Amino acid sequence: MSGHLVLLGPPGAGKGTLAKRLSQELGFLHLSTGDVLRAEVAQGTELGRQAKEYMDRGELVPDELILAMVRSRVAGEKKVLFDGFPRTLAQARGLEEFAPVSRVVFLSLAREEVIRRLSSRRVCLQCGALYNLLTQRPREDERCDHCGVKLVQRDDDKPEVIARRYDVYERESAPLVDFYRARGLLVEVDASLPPEEVYQRVRRALS
Ligand code: ADP
Ligand code: ZN
């Protein structure tokens, strides 16, 4: 498919894992606003400094900061896969003005499953690889298969923050489902299925 693609869905629905594979196999530029923000925080940039306080609380970074950040990275690109963006109606409307999307995949997942999955998620801070103690187990010593460094739990994957992130999703991001459905762009895929099955269904929906 051509044009830009949006992956929509609650945290823990599997957007990151799916986005990495889709972008490799279909030639999209993978743009994860969460990854970009974490890199900005790690490098101690001004944007990172501003974003960190929101991220640590599980709240959304203000729309203007996100839109400026996305806009500069999308300039000149033909096929971008947006992962974790847009997250509010204002972001979706802003995106329409500089980079209209041609398809939106909505990964649906119930609240209890979101909380269960995020609590068992682990990441490699070196290469960004994602693991899950329930579904995509790392090796026994909980080190990254690629870099061998010890896997960690993200600060915002701690239980109190997870519940907050889900509530923010319901309030701010769930309305995007109707927004894109009304534009005839939405495809819904059940994210509770095994990862390979989810991937195949998304591939079929995009072909
Ligand atoms: P997840 O999808 O697992 O919740 P992300 O890695 O996408 O996590 O995002 C982590 C945090 O970064 C969010 O909780 C939020 O604070 C911030 N963030 C990421 N993308 C956006 C966005 N599009 N708008 C506002 N804040 C964002
Ligand atoms: Zn790694």
mmCIF file of C-alpha atoms and ligand atoms in Angstrom:
data_model
loop_
_atom_site.group_PDB
_atom_site.id
_atom_site.type_symbol
_atom_site.label_atom_id
_atom_site.label_comp_id
_atom_site.label_asym_id
_atom_site.label_seq_id
_atom_site.Cartn_x
_atom_site.Cartn_y
_atom_site.Cartn_z
ATOM 1 C CA MET A 1 0.000 0.000 0.000
ATOM 2 C CA SER A 2 1.072 3.589 -0.497
ATOM 3 C CA GLY A 3 0.732 6.653 1.687
ATOM 4 C CA HIS A 4 0.965 6.966 5.444
ATOM 5 C CA LEU A 5 -0.359 4.416 7.915
ATOM 6 C CA VAL A 6 -1.512 4.905 11.512
ATOM 7 C CA LEU A 7 -1.499 2.201 14.194
ATOM 8 C CA LEU A 8 -4.132 2.932 16.801
ATOM 9 C CA GLY A 9 -4.903 1.087 20.018
ATOM 10 C CA PRO A 10 -4.366 1.059 23.769
ATOM 11 C CA PRO A 11 -0.897 0.736 25.279
ATOM 12 C CA GLY A 12 0.078 -2.929 25.301
ATOM 13 C CA ALA A 13 -1.931 -3.823 22.194
ATOM 14 C CA GLY A 14 1.303 -4.709 20.410
ATOM 15 C CA LYS A 15 1.747 -1.600 18.266
ATOM 16 C CA GLY A 16 5.514 -1.437 18.711
ATOM 17 C CA THR A 17 6.261 -5.040 17.811
ATOM 18 C CA LEU A 18 3.867 -4.975 14.877
ATOM 19 C CA ALA A 19 5.187 -1.640 13.629
ATOM 20 C CA LYS A 20 8.789 -2.848 13.557
ATOM 21 C CA ARG A 21 7.890 -5.850 11.408
ATOM 22 C CA LEU A 22 5.467 -4.030 9.116
ATOM 23 C CA SER A 23 7.905 -1.247 8.428
ATOM 24 C CA GLN A 24 10.698 -3.684 7.573
ATOM 25 C CA GLU A 25 8.560 -5.821 5.299
ATOM 26 C CA LEU A 26 6.525 -3.099 3.636
ATOM 27 C CA GLY A 27 9.086 -0.306 3.490
ATOM 28 C CA PHE A 28 7.598 2.227 5.871
ATOM 29 C CA LEU A 29 9.578 4.668 7.927
ATOM 30 C CA HIS A 30 8.640 3.634 11.478
ATOM 31 C CA LEU A 31 7.879 6.719 13.554
ATOM 32 C CA SER A 32 7.185 5.925 17.195
ATOM 33 C CA THR A 33 6.616 9.162 19.088
ATOM 34 C CA GLY A 34 7.258 7.284 22.356
ATOM 35 C CA ASP A 35 10.686 6.101 21.103
ATOM 36 C CA VAL A 36 11.573 9.561 19.788
ATOM 37 C CA LEU A 37 10.613 11.137 23.109
ATOM 38 C CA ARG A 38 12.602 8.589 25.120
ATOM 39 C CA ALA A 39 15.636 9.273 22.934
ATOM 40 C CA GLU A 40 15.206 13.030 23.499
ATOM 41 C CA VAL A 41 15.024 12.422 27.248
ATOM 42 C CA ALA A 42 18.114 10.207 27.148
ATOM 43 C CA GLN A 43 20.057 12.876 25.224
ATOM 44 C CA GLY A 44 18.901 15.558 27.616
ATOM 45 C CA THR A 45 17.547 17.875 24.907
ATOM 46 C CA GLU A 46 15.191 20.766 25.656
ATOM 47 C CA LEU A 47 12.255 18.785 24.222
ATOM 48 C CA GLY A 48 13.252 15.785 26.342
ATOM 49 C CA ARG A 49 13.383 17.932 29.438
ATOM 50 C CA GLN A 50 9.891 19.290 28.764
ATOM 51 C CA ALA A 51 8.435 15.884 27.868
ATOM 52 C CA LYS A 52 9.813 13.900 30.784
ATOM 53 C CA GLU A 53 7.541 15.244 33.485
ATOM 54 C CA TYR A 54 4.447 14.260 31.505
ATOM 55 C CA MET A 55 5.804 10.842 30.548
ATOM 56 C CA ASP A 56 6.723 9.909 34.097
ATOM 57 C CA ARG A 57 3.181 10.638 35.199
ATOM 58 C CA GLY A 58 1.646 8.646 32.319
ATOM 59 C CA GLU A 59 0.150 11.824 30.881
ATOM 60 C CA LEU A 60 0.278 13.070 27.317
ATOM 61 C CA VAL A 61 2.939 15.473 26.151
ATOM 62 C CA PRO A 62 1.252 18.692 24.873
ATOM 63 C CA ASP A 63 -0.064 18.536 21.307
ATOM 64 C CA GLU A 64 2.027 21.461 19.987
ATOM 65 C CA LEU A 65 5.292 19.812 21.046
ATOM 66 C CA ILE A 66 4.276 16.503 19.496
ATOM 67 C CA LEU A 67 3.023 18.027 16.251
ATOM 68 C CA ALA A 68 6.209 20.043 15.731
ATOM 69 C CA MET A 69 8.325 16.984 16.429
ATOM 70 C CA VAL A 70 6.358 14.787 14.016
ATOM 71 C CA ARG A 71 6.137 17.412 11.309
ATOM 72 C CA SER A 72 9.887 17.838 11.074
ATOM 73 C CA ARG A 73 10.439 14.077 10.817
ATOM 74 C CA VAL A 74 7.763 13.478 8.180
ATOM 75 C CA ALA A 75 8.923 16.186 5.787
ATOM 76 C CA GLY A 76 9.788 14.633 2.433
ATOM 77 C CA GLU A 77 8.755 11.106 3.442
ATOM 78 C CA LYS A 78 6.294 9.106 1.297
ATOM 79 C CA LYS A 79 5.440 6.139 3.535
ATOM 80 C CA VAL A 80 5.422 6.688 7.266
ATOM 81 C CA LEU A 81 4.020 4.263 9.811
ATOM 82 C CA PHE A 82 2.836 6.245 12.822
ATOM 83 C CA ASP A 83 3.041 4.323 16.086
ATOM 84 C CA GLY A 84 1.651 6.024 19.182
ATOM 85 C CA PHE A 85 0.543 9.049 17.175
ATOM 86 C CA PRO A 86 -1.935 10.678 16.779
ATOM 87 C CA ARG A 87 -3.175 10.299 20.329
ATOM 88 C CA THR A 88 -5.701 13.148 20.507
ATOM 89 C CA LEU A 89 -8.242 14.641 18.101
ATOM 90 C CA ALA A 90 -6.124 17.783 17.939
ATOM 91 C CA GLN A 91 -3.122 15.730 16.824
ATOM 92 C CA ALA A 92 -5.223 13.912 14.204
ATOM 93 C CA ARG A 93 -6.525 17.201 12.823
ATOM 94 C CA GLY A 94 -3.043 18.672 12.851
ATOM 95 C CA LEU A 95 -1.684 15.663 10.971
ATOM 96 C CA GLU A 96 -4.360 16.008 8.281
ATOM 97 C CA GLU A 97 -2.926 19.388 7.434
ATOM 98 C CA PHE A 98 0.592 18.290 6.603
ATOM 99 C CA ALA A 99 0.457 14.519 5.974
ATOM 100 C CA PRO A 100 -2.962 12.913 5.319
ATOM 101 C CA VAL A 101 -3.059 9.201 6.165
ATOM 102 C CA SER A 102 -4.392 6.554 3.790
ATOM 103 C CA ARG A 103 -5.138 3.760 6.277
ATOM 104 C CA VAL A 104 -5.631 3.282 10.017
ATOM 105 C CA VAL A 105 -5.280 -0.067 11.778
ATOM 106 C CA PHE A 106 -7.077 -0.221 15.119
ATOM 107 C CA LEU A 107 -5.730 -2.918 17.458
ATOM 108 C CA SER A 108 -8.516 -3.508 19.964
ATOM 109 C CA LEU A 109 -7.817 -4.888 23.442
ATOM 110 C CA ALA A 110 -9.806 -4.968 26.706
ATOM 111 C CA ARG A 111 -8.631 -3.052 29.780
ATOM 112 C CA GLU A 112 -7.800 -6.122 31.954
ATOM 113 C CA GLU A 113 -5.624 -7.525 29.188
ATOM 114 C CA VAL A 114 -3.825 -4.174 28.758
ATOM 115 C CA ILE A 115 -2.936 -4.105 32.435
ATOM 116 C CA ARG A 116 -1.860 -7.750 32.456
ATOM 117 C CA ARG A 117 0.409 -7.305 29.445
ATOM 118 C CA LEU A 118 2.047 -4.040 30.451
ATOM 119 C CA SER A 119 2.890 -5.324 33.919
ATOM 120 C CA SER A 120 4.908 -8.131 32.342
ATOM 121 C CA ARG A 121 6.624 -6.074 29.645
ATOM 122 C CA ARG A 122 10.420 -5.708 29.650
ATOM 123 C CA VAL A 123 12.624 -3.646 27.323
ATOM 124 C CA CYS A 124 16.248 -3.456 26.257
ATOM 125 C CA LEU A 125 17.366 0.142 26.698
ATOM 126 C CA GLN A 126 20.269 -0.429 24.329
ATOM 127 C CA CYS A 127 18.501 -1.601 21.140
ATOM 128 C CA GLY A 128 14.814 -1.035 21.979
ATOM 129 C CA ALA A 129 13.853 -4.734 21.699
ATOM 130 C CA LEU A 130 10.598 -5.589 23.487
ATOM 131 C CA TYR A 131 9.904 -8.702 25.543
ATOM 132 C CA ASN A 132 7.018 -9.989 27.583
ATOM 133 C CA LEU A 133 7.322 -12.391 30.491
ATOM 134 C CA LEU A 134 4.005 -13.941 29.421
ATOM 135 C CA THR A 135 4.106 -14.036 25.643
ATOM 136 C CA GLN A 136 7.557 -13.227 24.267
ATOM 137 C CA ARG A 137 9.851 -14.538 26.938
ATOM 138 C CA PRO A 138 13.459 -13.371 27.106
ATOM 139 C CA ARG A 139 16.208 -15.874 27.942
ATOM 140 C CA GLU A 140 16.397 -17.200 31.494
ATOM 141 C CA ASP A 141 18.743 -14.511 32.842
ATOM 142 C CA GLU A 142 16.440 -11.764 31.457
ATOM 143 C CA ARG A 143 19.051 -10.271 29.152
ATOM 144 C CA CYS A 144 18.540 -9.016 25.600
ATOM 145 C CA ASP A 145 18.964 -11.668 22.865
ATOM 146 C CA HIS A 146 20.721 -9.083 20.684
ATOM 147 C CA CYS A 147 22.934 -7.089 23.045
ATOM 148 C CA GLY A 148 23.121 -9.192 26.185
ATOM 149 C CA VAL A 149 22.301 -6.257 28.458
ATOM 150 C CA LYS A 150 19.937 -6.702 31.384
ATOM 151 C CA LEU A 151 16.278 -6.027 30.491
ATOM 152 C CA VAL A 152 14.363 -3.478 32.533
ATOM 153 C CA GLN A 153 10.823 -2.384 33.230
ATOM 154 C CA ARG A 154 9.997 1.075 31.862
ATOM 155 C CA ASP A 155 9.195 3.623 34.577
ATOM 156 C CA ASP A 156 5.742 4.070 33.089
ATOM 157 C CA ASP A 157 5.081 0.310 33.125
ATOM 158 C CA LYS A 158 4.845 0.409 36.923
ATOM 159 C CA PRO A 159 1.321 -0.584 38.133
ATOM 160 C CA GLU A 160 0.076 2.824 39.309
ATOM 161 C CA VAL A 161 1.148 4.470 36.065
ATOM 162 C CA ILE A 162 -0.293 1.723 33.851
ATOM 163 C CA ALA A 163 -3.834 2.310 35.118
ATOM 164 C CA ARG A 164 -3.397 6.034 34.494
ATOM 165 C CA ARG A 165 -2.153 5.461 30.947
ATOM 166 C CA TYR A 166 -5.174 3.320 30.165
ATOM 167 C CA ASP A 167 -7.544 5.993 31.459
ATOM 168 C CA VAL A 168 -5.765 8.621 29.387
ATOM 169 C CA TYR A 169 -6.123 6.358 26.355
ATOM 170 C CA GLU A 170 -9.871 5.944 26.930
ATOM 171 C CA ARG A 171 -10.429 9.634 27.355
ATOM 172 C CA GLU A 172 -8.075 11.140 24.764
ATOM 173 C CA SER A 173 -7.370 8.497 22.134
ATOM 174 C CA ALA A 174 -10.430 6.229 21.920
ATOM 175 C CA PRO A 175 -12.399 9.003 20.111
ATOM 176 C CA LEU A 176 -9.927 8.646 17.225
ATOM 177 C CA VAL A 177 -11.571 5.331 16.337
ATOM 178 C CA ASP A 178 -14.776 7.118 15.359
ATOM 179 C CA PHE A 179 -12.851 9.971 13.784
ATOM 180 C CA TYR A 180 -11.097 7.639 11.348
ATOM 181 C CA ARG A 181 -14.065 5.310 10.907
ATOM 182 C CA ALA A 182 -16.138 8.276 9.731
ATOM 183 C CA ARG A 183 -13.464 8.925 7.108
ATOM 184 C CA GLY A 184 -13.642 5.333 5.877
ATOM 185 C CA LEU A 185 -10.010 4.665 6.783
ATOM 186 C CA LEU A 186 -10.376 2.261 9.714
ATOM 187 C CA VAL A 187 -9.608 -1.458 9.826
ATOM 188 C CA GLU A 188 -10.116 -3.204 13.183
ATOM 189 C CA VAL A 189 -8.031 -6.201 14.272
ATOM 190 C CA ASP A 190 -8.466 -8.146 17.533
ATOM 191 C CA ALA A 191 -5.180 -7.694 19.399
ATOM 192 C CA SER A 192 -5.893 -10.453 21.923
ATOM 193 C CA LEU A 193 -4.974 -13.051 19.271
ATOM 194 C CA PRO A 194 -1.436 -14.499 19.118
ATOM 195 C CA PRO A 195 1.105 -12.024 17.638
ATOM 196 C CA GLU A 196 1.598 -13.973 14.410
ATOM 197 C CA GLU A 197 -2.163 -14.133 13.777
ATOM 198 C CA VAL A 198 -2.512 -10.391 14.432
ATOM 199 C CA TYR A 199 0.300 -9.719 11.999
ATOM 200 C CA GLN A 200 -1.255 -11.865 9.242
ATOM 201 C CA ARG A 201 -4.634 -10.191 9.650
ATOM 202 C CA VAL A 202 -3.089 -6.755 9.421
ATOM 203 C CA ARG A 203 -1.133 -7.762 6.311
ATOM 204 C CA ARG A 204 -4.315 -9.013 4.677
ATOM 205 C CA ALA A 205 -6.184 -5.850 5.603
ATOM 206 C CA LEU A 206 -3.473 -3.743 3.987
ATOM 207 C CA SER A 207 -3.131 -5.651 0.746
HETATM 208 P P1 ADP B 1 2.617 3.277 25.159
HETATM 209 O O1 ADP B 1 1.977 3.259 23.808
HETATM 210 O O2 ADP B 1 3.185 1.991 25.535
HETATM 211 O O3 ADP B 1 1.784 3.940 26.205
HETATM 212 P P2 ADP B 1 4.598 5.160 24.159
HETATM 213 O O4 ADP B 1 5.979 4.652 24.121
HETATM 214 O O5 ADP B 1 3.862 5.287 22.887
HETATM 215 O O6 ADP B 1 3.854 4.213 25.187
HETATM 216 O O7 ADP B 1 4.532 6.565 24.914
HETATM 217 C C1 ADP B 1 5.108 6.764 26.184
HETATM 218 C C2 ADP B 1 4.737 8.152 26.686
HETATM 219 O O8 ADP B 1 5.234 9.151 25.776
HETATM 220 C C3 ADP B 1 3.243 8.427 26.779
HETATM 221 O O9 ADP B 1 2.698 7.980 27.989
HETATM 222 C C4 ADP B 1 3.211 9.945 26.636
HETATM 223 O O10 ADP B 1 3.580 10.597 27.827
HETATM 224 C C5 ADP B 1 4.303 10.220 25.631
HETATM 225 N N1 ADP B 1 3.785 10.209 24.232
HETATM 226 C C6 ADP B 1 4.104 9.341 23.228
HETATM 227 N N2 ADP B 1 3.454 9.636 22.096
HETATM 228 C C7 ADP B 1 2.691 10.709 22.364
HETATM 229 C C8 ADP B 1 1.753 11.491 21.620
HETATM 230 N N3 ADP B 1 1.454 11.206 20.329
HETATM 231 N N4 ADP B 1 1.147 12.521 22.244
HETATM 232 C C9 ADP B 1 1.408 12.821 23.523
HETATM 233 N N5 ADP B 1 2.259 12.146 24.292
HETATM 234 C C10 ADP B 1 2.901 11.087 23.734
HETATM 235 ZN ZN ZN B 2 19.095 -5.199 22.999
#
